[in-house]
Coordinates of C-alpha atoms in Angstrom, one line a residue:
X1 CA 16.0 17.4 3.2
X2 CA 17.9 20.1 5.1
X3 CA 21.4 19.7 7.0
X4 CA 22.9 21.1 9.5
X5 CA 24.8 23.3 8.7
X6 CA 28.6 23.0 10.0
X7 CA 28.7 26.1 12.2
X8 CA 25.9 27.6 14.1
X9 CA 23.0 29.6 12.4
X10 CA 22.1 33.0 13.9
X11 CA 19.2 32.7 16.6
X12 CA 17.7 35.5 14.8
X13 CA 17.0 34.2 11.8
X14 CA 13.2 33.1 11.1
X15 CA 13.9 30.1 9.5
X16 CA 15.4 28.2 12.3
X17 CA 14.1 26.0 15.2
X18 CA 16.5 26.7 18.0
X19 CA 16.6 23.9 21.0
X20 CA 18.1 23.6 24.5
X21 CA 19.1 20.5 25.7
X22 CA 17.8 21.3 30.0
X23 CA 20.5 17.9 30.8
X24 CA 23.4 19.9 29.9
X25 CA 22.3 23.5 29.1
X26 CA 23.8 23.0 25.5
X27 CA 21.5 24.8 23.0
X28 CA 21.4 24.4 19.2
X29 CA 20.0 26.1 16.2
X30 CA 18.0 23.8 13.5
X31 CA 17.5 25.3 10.1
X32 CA 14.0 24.9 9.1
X33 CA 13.5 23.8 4.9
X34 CA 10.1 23.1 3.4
X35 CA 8.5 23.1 7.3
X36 CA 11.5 20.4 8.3
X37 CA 14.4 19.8 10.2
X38 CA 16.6 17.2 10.1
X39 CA 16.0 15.1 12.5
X40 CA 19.9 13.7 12.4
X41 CA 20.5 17.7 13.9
X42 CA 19.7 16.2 17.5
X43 CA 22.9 14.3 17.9
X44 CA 24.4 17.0 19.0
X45 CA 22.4 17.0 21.7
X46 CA 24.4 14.3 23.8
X47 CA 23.6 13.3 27.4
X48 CA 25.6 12.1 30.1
X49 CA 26.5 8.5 29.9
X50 CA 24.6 6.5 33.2
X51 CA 26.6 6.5 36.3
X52 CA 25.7 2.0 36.5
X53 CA 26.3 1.9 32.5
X54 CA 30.0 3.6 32.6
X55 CA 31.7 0.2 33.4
X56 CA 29.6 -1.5 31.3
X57 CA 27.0 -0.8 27.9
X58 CA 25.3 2.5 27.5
X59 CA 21.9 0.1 26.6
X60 CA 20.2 4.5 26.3
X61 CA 23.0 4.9 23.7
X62 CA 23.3 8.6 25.3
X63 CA 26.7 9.0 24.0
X64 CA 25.2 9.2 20.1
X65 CA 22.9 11.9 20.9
X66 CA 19.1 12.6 21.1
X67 CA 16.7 10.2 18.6
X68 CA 13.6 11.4 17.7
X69 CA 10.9 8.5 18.4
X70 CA 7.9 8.8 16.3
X71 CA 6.2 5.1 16.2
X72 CA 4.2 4.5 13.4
X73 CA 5.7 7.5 11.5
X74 CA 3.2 9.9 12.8
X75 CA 5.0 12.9 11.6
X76 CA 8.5 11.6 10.3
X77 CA 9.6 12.6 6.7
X78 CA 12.0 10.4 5.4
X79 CA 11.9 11.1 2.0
X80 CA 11.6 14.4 -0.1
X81 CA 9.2 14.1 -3.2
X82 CA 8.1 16.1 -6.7
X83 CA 5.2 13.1 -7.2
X84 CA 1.6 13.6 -5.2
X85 CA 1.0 16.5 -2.7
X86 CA -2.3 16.3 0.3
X87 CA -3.5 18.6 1.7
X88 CA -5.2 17.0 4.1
X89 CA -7.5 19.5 5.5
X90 CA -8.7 21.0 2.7
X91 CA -9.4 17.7 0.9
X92 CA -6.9 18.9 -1.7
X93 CA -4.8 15.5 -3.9
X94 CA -3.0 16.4 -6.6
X95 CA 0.0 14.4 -8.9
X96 CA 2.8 16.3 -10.1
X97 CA 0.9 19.7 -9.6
X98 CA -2.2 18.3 -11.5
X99 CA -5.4 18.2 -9.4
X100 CA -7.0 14.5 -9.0
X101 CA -10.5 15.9 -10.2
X102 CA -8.4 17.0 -13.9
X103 CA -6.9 13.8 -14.0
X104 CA -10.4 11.5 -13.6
X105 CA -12.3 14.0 -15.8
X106 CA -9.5 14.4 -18.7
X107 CA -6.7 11.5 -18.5
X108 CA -6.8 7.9 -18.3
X109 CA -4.7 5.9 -16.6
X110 CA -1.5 4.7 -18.2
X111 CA -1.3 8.6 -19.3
X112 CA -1.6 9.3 -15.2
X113 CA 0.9 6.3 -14.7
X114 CA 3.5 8.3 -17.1
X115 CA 3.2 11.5 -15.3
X116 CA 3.9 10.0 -12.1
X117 CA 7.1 7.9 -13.3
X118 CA 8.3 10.4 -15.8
X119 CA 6.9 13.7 -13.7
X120 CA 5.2 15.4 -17.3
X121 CA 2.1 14.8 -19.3
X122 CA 3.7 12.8 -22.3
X123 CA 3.3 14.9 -25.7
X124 CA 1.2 12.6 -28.8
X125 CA 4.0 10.7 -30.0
X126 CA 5.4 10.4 -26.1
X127 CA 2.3 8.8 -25.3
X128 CA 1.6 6.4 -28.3
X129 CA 4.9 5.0 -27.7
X130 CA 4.1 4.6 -23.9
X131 CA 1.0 3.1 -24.7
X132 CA 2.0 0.8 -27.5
X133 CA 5.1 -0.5 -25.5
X134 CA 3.1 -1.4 -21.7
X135 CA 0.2 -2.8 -23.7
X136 CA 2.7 -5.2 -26.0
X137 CA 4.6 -5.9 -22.3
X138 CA 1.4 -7.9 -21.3
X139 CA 1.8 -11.2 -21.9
X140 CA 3.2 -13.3 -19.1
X141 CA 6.5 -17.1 -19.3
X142 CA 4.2 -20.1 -20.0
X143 CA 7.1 -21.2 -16.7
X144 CA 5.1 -18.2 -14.7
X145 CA 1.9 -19.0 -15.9
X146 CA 2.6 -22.4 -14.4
X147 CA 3.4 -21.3 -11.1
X148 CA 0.1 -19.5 -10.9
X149 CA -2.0 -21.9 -12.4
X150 CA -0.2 -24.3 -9.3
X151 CA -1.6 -21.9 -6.5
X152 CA -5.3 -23.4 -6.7
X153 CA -5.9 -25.0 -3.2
X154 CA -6.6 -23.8 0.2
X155 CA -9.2 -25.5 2.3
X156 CA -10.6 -28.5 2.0
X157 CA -7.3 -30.1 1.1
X158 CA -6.8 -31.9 -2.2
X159 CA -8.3 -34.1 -4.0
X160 CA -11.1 -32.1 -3.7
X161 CA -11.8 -30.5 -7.1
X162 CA -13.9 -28.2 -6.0
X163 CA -10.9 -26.3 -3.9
X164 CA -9.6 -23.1 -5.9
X165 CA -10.1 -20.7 -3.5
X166 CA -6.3 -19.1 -2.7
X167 CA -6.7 -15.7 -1.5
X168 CA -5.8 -13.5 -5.4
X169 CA -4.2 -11.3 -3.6
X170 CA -1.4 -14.3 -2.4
X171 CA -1.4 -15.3 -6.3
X172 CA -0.6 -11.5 -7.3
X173 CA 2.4 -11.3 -4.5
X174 CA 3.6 -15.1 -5.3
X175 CA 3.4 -13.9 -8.9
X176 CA 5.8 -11.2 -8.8
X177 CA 8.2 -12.3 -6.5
X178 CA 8.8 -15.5 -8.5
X179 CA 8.8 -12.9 -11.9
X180 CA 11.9 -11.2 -10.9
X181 CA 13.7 -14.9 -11.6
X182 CA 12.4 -14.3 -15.1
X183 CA 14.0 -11.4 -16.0
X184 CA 18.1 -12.1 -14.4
X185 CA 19.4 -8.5 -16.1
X186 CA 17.1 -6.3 -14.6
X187 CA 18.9 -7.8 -10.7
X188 CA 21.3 -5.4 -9.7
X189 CA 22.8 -8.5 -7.2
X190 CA 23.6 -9.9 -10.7
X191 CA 23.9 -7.1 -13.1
X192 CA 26.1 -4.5 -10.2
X193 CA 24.5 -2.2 -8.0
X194 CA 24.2 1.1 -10.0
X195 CA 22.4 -1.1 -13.2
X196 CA 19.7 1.6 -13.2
X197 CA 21.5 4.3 -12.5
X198 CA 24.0 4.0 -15.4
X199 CA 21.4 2.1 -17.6
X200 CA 17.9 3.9 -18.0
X201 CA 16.9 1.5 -20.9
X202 CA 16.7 -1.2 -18.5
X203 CA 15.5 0.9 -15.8
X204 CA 12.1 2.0 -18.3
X205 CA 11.9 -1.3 -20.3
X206 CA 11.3 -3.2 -16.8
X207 CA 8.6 -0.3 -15.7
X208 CA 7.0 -1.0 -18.9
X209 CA 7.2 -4.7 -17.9
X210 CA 5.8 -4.4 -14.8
X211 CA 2.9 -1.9 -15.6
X212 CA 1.9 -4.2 -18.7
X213 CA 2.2 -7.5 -16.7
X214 CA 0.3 -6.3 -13.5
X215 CA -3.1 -6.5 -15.1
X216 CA -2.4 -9.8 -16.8
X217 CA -0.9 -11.6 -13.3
X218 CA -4.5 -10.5 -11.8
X219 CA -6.6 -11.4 -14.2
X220 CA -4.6 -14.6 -14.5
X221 CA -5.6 -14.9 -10.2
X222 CA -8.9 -14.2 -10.8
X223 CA -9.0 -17.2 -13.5
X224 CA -7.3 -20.1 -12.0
X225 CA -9.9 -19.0 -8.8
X226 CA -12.9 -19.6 -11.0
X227 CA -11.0 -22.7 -12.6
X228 CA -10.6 -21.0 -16.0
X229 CA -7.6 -21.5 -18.6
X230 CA -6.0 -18.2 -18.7
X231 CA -7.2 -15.9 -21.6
X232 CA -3.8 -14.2 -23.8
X233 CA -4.1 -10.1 -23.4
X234 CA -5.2 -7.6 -26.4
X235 CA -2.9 -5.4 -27.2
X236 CA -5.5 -3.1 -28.9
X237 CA -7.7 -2.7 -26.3
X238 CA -7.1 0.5 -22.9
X239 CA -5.2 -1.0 -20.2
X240 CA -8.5 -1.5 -17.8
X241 CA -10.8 -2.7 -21.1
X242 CA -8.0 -5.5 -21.6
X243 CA -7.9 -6.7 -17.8
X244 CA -12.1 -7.0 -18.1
X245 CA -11.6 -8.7 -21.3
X246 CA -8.4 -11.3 -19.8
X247 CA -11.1 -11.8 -16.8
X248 CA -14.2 -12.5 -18.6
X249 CA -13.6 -13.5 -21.7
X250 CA -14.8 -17.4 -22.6
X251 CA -13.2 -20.0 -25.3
X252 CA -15.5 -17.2 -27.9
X253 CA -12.6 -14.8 -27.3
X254 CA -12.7 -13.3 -30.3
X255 CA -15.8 -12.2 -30.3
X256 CA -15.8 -10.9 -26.5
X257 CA -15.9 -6.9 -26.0
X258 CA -16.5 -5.4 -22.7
X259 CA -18.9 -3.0 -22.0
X260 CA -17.1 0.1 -22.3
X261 CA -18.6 1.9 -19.6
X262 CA -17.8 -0.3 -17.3
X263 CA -14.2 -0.4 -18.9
X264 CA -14.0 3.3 -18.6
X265 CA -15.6 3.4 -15.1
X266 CA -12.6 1.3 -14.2
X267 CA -9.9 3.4 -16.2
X268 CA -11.5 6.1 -13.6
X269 CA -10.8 3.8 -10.5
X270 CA -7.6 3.0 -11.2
X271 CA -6.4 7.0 -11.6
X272 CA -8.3 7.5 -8.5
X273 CA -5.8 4.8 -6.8
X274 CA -2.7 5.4 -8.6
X275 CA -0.6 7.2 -6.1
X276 CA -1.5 8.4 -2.6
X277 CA 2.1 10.1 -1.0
X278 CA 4.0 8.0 1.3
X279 CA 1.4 5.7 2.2
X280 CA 2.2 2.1 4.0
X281 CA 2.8 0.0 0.8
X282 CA 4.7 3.2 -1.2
X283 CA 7.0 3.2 1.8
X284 CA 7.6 -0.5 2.2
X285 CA 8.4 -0.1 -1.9
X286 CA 11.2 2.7 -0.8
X287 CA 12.7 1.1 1.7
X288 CA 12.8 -2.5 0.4
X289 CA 14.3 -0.7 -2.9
X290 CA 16.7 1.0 -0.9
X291 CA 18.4 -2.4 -0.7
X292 CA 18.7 -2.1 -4.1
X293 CA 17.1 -5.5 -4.8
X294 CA 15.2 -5.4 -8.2
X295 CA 11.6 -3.9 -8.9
X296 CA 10.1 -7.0 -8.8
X297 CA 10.7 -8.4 -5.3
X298 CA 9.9 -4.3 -4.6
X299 CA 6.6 -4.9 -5.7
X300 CA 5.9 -8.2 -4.3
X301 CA 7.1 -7.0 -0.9
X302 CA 4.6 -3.4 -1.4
X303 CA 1.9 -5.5 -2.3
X304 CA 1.9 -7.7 0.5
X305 CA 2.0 -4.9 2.5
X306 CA -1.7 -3.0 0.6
X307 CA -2.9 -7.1 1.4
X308 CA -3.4 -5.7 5.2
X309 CA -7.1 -5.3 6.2
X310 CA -5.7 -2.1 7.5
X311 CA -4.7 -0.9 4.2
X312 CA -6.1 -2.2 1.1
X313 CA -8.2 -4.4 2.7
X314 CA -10.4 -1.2 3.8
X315 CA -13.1 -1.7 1.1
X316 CA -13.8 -5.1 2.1
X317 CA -14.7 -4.3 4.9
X318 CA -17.3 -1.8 3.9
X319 CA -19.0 -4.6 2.6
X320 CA -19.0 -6.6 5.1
X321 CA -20.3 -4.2 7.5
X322 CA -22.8 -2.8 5.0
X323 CA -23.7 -6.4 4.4
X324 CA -24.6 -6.7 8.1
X325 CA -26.4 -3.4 8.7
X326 CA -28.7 -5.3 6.2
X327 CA -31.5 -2.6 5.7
X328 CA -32.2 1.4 6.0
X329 CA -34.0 1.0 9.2
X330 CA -31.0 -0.7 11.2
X331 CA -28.5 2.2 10.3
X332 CA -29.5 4.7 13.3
X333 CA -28.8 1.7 15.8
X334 CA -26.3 0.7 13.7
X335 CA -24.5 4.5 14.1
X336 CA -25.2 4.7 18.0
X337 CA -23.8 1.4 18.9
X338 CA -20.4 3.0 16.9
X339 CA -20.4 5.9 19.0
X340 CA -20.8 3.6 21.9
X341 CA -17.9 2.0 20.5
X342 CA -19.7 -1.6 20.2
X343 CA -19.2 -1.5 16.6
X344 CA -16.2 0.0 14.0
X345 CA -17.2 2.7 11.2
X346 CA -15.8 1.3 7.9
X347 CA -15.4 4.0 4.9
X348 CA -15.5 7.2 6.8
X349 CA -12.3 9.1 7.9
X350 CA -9.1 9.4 7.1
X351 CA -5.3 9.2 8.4
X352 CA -4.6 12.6 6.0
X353 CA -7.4 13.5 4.8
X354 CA -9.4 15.9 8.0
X355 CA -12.2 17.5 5.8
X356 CA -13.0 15.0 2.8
X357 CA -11.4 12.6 0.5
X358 CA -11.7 14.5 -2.6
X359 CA -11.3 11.0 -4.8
X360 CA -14.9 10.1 -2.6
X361 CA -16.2 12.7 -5.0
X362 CA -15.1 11.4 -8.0
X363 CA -15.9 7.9 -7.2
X364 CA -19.8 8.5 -6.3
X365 CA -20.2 9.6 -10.0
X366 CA -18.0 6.6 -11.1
X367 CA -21.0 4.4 -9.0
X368 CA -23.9 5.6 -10.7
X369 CA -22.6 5.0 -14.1
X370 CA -21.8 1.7 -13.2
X371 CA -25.0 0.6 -11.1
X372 CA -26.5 2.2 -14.3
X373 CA -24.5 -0.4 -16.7
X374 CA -25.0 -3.5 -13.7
X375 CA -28.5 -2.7 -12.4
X376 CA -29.2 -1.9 -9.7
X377 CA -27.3 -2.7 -6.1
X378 CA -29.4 -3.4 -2.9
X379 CA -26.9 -2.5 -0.8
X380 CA -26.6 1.7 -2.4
X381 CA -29.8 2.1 -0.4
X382 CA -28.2 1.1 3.0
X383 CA -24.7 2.3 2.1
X384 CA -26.4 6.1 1.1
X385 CA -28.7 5.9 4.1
X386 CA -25.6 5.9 6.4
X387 CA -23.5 8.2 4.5
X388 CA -26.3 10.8 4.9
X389 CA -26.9 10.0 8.5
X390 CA -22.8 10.1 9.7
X391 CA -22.7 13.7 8.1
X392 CA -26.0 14.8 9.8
X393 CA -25.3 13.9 13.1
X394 CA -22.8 16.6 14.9
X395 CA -20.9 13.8 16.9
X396 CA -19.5 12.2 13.5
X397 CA -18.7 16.0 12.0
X398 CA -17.2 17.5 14.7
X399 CA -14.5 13.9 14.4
X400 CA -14.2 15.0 10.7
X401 CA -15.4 11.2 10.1
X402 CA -16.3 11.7 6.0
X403 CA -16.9 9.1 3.4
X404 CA -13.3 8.3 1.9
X405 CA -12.4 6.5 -0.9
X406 CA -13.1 2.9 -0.3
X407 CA -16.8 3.5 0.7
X408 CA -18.0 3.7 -2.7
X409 CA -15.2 1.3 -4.3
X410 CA -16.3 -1.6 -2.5
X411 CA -19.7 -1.2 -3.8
X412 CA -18.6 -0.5 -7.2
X413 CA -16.4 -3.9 -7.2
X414 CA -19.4 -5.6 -5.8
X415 CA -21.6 -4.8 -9.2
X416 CA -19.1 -5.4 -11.1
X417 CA -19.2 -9.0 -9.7
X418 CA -15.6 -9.2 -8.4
X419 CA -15.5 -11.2 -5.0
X420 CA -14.7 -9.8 -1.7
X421 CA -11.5 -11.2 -1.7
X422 CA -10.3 -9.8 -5.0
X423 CA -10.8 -6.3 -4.0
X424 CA -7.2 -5.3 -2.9
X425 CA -6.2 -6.8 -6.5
X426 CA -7.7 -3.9 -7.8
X427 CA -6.1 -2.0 -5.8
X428 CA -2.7 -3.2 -6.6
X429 CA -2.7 -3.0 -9.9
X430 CA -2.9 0.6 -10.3
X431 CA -0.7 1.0 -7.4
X432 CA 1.9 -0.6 -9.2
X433 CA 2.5 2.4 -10.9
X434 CA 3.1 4.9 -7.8
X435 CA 5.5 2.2 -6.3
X436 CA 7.4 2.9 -9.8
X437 CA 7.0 6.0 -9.6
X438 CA 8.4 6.5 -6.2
X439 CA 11.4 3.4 -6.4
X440 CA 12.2 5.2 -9.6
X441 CA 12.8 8.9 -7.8
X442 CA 14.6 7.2 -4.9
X443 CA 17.3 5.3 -7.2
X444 CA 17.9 8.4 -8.6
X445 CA 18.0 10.6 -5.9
X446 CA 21.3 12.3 -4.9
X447 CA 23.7 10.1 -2.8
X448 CA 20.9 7.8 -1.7
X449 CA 21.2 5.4 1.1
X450 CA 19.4 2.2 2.3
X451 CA 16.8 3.1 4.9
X452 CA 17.7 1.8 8.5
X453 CA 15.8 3.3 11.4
X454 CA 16.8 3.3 14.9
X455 CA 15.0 2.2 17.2
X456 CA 15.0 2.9 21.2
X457 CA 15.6 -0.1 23.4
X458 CA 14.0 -0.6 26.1
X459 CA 15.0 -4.5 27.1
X460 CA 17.2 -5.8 29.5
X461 CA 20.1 -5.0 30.9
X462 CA 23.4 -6.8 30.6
X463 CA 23.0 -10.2 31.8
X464 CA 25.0 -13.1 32.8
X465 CA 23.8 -16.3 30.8
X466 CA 22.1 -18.8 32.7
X467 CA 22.6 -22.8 31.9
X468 CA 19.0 -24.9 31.1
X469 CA 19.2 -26.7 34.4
X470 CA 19.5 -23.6 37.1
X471 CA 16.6 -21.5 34.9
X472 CA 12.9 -21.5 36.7
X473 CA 10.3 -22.8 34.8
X474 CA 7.3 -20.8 32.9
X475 CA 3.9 -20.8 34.6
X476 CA 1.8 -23.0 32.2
X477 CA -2.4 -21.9 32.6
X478 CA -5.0 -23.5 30.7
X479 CA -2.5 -25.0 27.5
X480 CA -2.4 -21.5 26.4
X481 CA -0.5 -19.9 28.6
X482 CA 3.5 -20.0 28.6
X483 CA 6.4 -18.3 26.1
X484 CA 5.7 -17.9 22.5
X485 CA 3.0 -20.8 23.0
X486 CA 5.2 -23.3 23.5
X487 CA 2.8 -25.7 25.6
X488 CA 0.5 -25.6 22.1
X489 CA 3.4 -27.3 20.0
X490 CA 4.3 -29.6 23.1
X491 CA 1.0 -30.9 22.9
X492 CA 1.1 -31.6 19.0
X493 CA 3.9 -33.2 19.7
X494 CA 3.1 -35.6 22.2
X495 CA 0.6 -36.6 19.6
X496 CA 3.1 -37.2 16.8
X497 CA 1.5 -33.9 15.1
X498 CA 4.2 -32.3 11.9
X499 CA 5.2 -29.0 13.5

């Protein structure tokens, strides 16, 4: 990321951004690097301090200078990066300068997964030992196994045997927050703060960990969901073929192979969902690492953040609303009641993406081969129907609305036979190694610094405190009504309710 430079730049010079402050008539000149500017530039820019606030607290902190409020990150950059490059309106992905549609054709994915972390193809011997090392990292603490065989009930409460439906994706986070106390020399609180910088052993052996243990931790939520003992992994099987195997296996273990197109239909899948830039869960990976806390409570905090509906969530949805639509003949009311904006259009669009989702290619071939493998799925017909029918009609094209990624996922976990509910799993688990990849580059990234946005208040001024007895009392409306809900718990409590 660019600096400002000490003195001013020429105004004449191209690469520059050159800004006058109309307060105070001061002007400054920003250099422009890789079509940025830094945004700390504008705290030069500083305003006069509030006539009311110059006895008291500037609460617009116009002494520090200009901020640069962007909510939701809508075109912040807070990190520069060599891993995956969009180009959103050409439909363009690519990882480390290698195109996605390369990757799915030729790679699979722990070869993907070391080109992210390590930022080159691995050579033979590079990528046998890669290989041999995540796939003999697999096995899971009989103390860990424990915990996740505990996480059984929801609703109805015990001791109804029948209960084992905890949401996989809770298992998967619980899972690798508690692994971090399983592994005490990979904590920098314990080990000192620059472990990973001065040790890159530990750094790769507890990549390798991860990586190896992600697929066992979800198959292992997958099982104690079904109310199945936990199957060991198979060190000699590809990284997706073992996860089939750990999920469907039955006490004839030995003997159980998985169909190996559907294994390699899911290598595809997870390459396809490997890495996406500085996406929701990749950032809350970089800025919970930033803290310098260890890659496992990273992970556990990234993957609660893909658990969102608006995030990995997304291809569950698809279902559902595919699942709804029913049959061919309700998708043109179906479409007009979206642009009437009575119902939501799950699967097409993008945030980045303004053409296509290039992986939405890939994945459509990925479908037939496994409704090929499956049988067939009723919903393709209703799910194709409305794909062609969005891109025929001018009021979704001109929106750029496109089938992305999770449109054809969903239905592709849905063969397969993997619950609703287990879909961001699979999304996670590949994932895992772009959050690697990206914690990795920041921890060794010049000088780096724990993230800590501003933020621009907008609350009260100074005030004088006011004792219990002299405040007025909240307006209570129909038991709902009221601060933070307050007259809800009041109510439980009259009735001797645990809070």
């Amino acid at each position: 990321m660019a600096v400002l430079p000490s003195s001013p730049l020429p105004p004449t010079d191209k690469n520059t951004l050159t800004v006058t402050d109309n307060r105070t008539g001061k002007t400054i000149t920003i250099p422009i690097t890789h079509n940025s500017i830094p945004a700390i530039a504008f705290k030069a820019l500083k305003g006069e301090v509030p006539e009311e606030a110059k006895d008291g607290v500037d609460t617009d902190d116009t002494a520090n200078g200009i901020r640069v409020f962007d909510p939701a990150f809508l075109n912040t950059a807070a990190i520069s990066s060599k891993i995956t490059f969009i180009d959103g309106d050409k439909g363009f992905l690519m990882h480390r300068g290698y195109p996605i549609e390369q990757l799915a054709e030729k790679s699979d994915f722990l070869e993907t997964a070391y080109l992210l972390i390590y930022g080159e193809l691995p050579s033979k011997s590079q990528s046998e030992i890669w290989k041999f090392e995540v796939m003999h990292h697999t096995e899971i603490a009989d103390d860990l196994a424990k915990v996740i065989g505990s996480m059984r009930y929801g609703l109805p409460p015990p001791p109804v045997p029948s209960a084992y439906d905890s949401h996989p994706m809770s298992v998967f986070i619980s899972a690798f927050a508690a692994m971090g106390a399983f592994a005490p020399e990979a904590n920098p609180a314990l080990q000192g703060r620059n472990l990973y910088i001065q040790d890159k052993a530990i750094m790769n052996k507890n990549i390798i960990r991860i990586i190896g243990k992600s697929a066992t931790v979800a198959a292992a939520s997958m099982r104690v969901r079904m109310n199945r003992p936990f199957i060991a992994p198979r060190s000699d099987m590809s990284f997706a073929e073992n996860m089939l195997y750990m999920m469907d296996a039955t006490s004839d273990a030995e003997n159980y192979k998985p169909d190996p197109r559907l294994a390699e239909a899911l290598e595809t899948l997870f390459i396809l969902h490997a890495d996406h830039e500085m996406n929701c869960s990749t950032a809350t990976m970089t800025h919970v690492g930033s803290s310098l806390v260890d890659p496992y409570s990273a992970v556990a905090a990234a993957a609660a953040a893909l658990y969102g509906p608006l995030h990995g969530g997304a291809n569950e949805a698809v279902i559902r609303m595919i699942e709804r639509i029913g049959t061919v003949d309700k998708v043109p009311a179906f479409l007009s009641a979206v642009k009437a904006k009575k119902e939501l259009l799950f699967g097409f669009g993008h945030r980045v993406y303004r053409n296509t989702d290039p992986r939405s290619k890939i994945i459509r071939q990925v479908a037939e081969t496994v409704f090929a493998a499956c049988g067939h799925e009723p919903l393709i017909e209703v799910a194709t129907a409305l794909k062609d029918a969005a891109l025929a009609d001018p009021w979704f094209v001109e929106k750029k609305l496109y089938p992305n990624v999770d449109y054809w996922s969903g239905l592709i976990y849905r063969s397969l036979g993997f619950p609703l509910d287990f879909f961001p799993v699979l999304f996670a688990v590949p994932r895992v190694a772009g959050w690697l990849a990206h914690w990795k580059q920041a921890i060794e990234a010049p000088n780096p610094k724990i993230w800590r946005p501003r933020q621009i208040y907008v609350g009260e001024k100074v005030r004088d405190y006011v004792p219990v007895e002299e405040r007025e009392e909240w307006e209570i409306k129909d038991g709902r009504e009221g601060i933070m809900g307050l007259p809800h718990y009041q109510s439980r409590r009259r009735l001797g309710a645990k809070l």
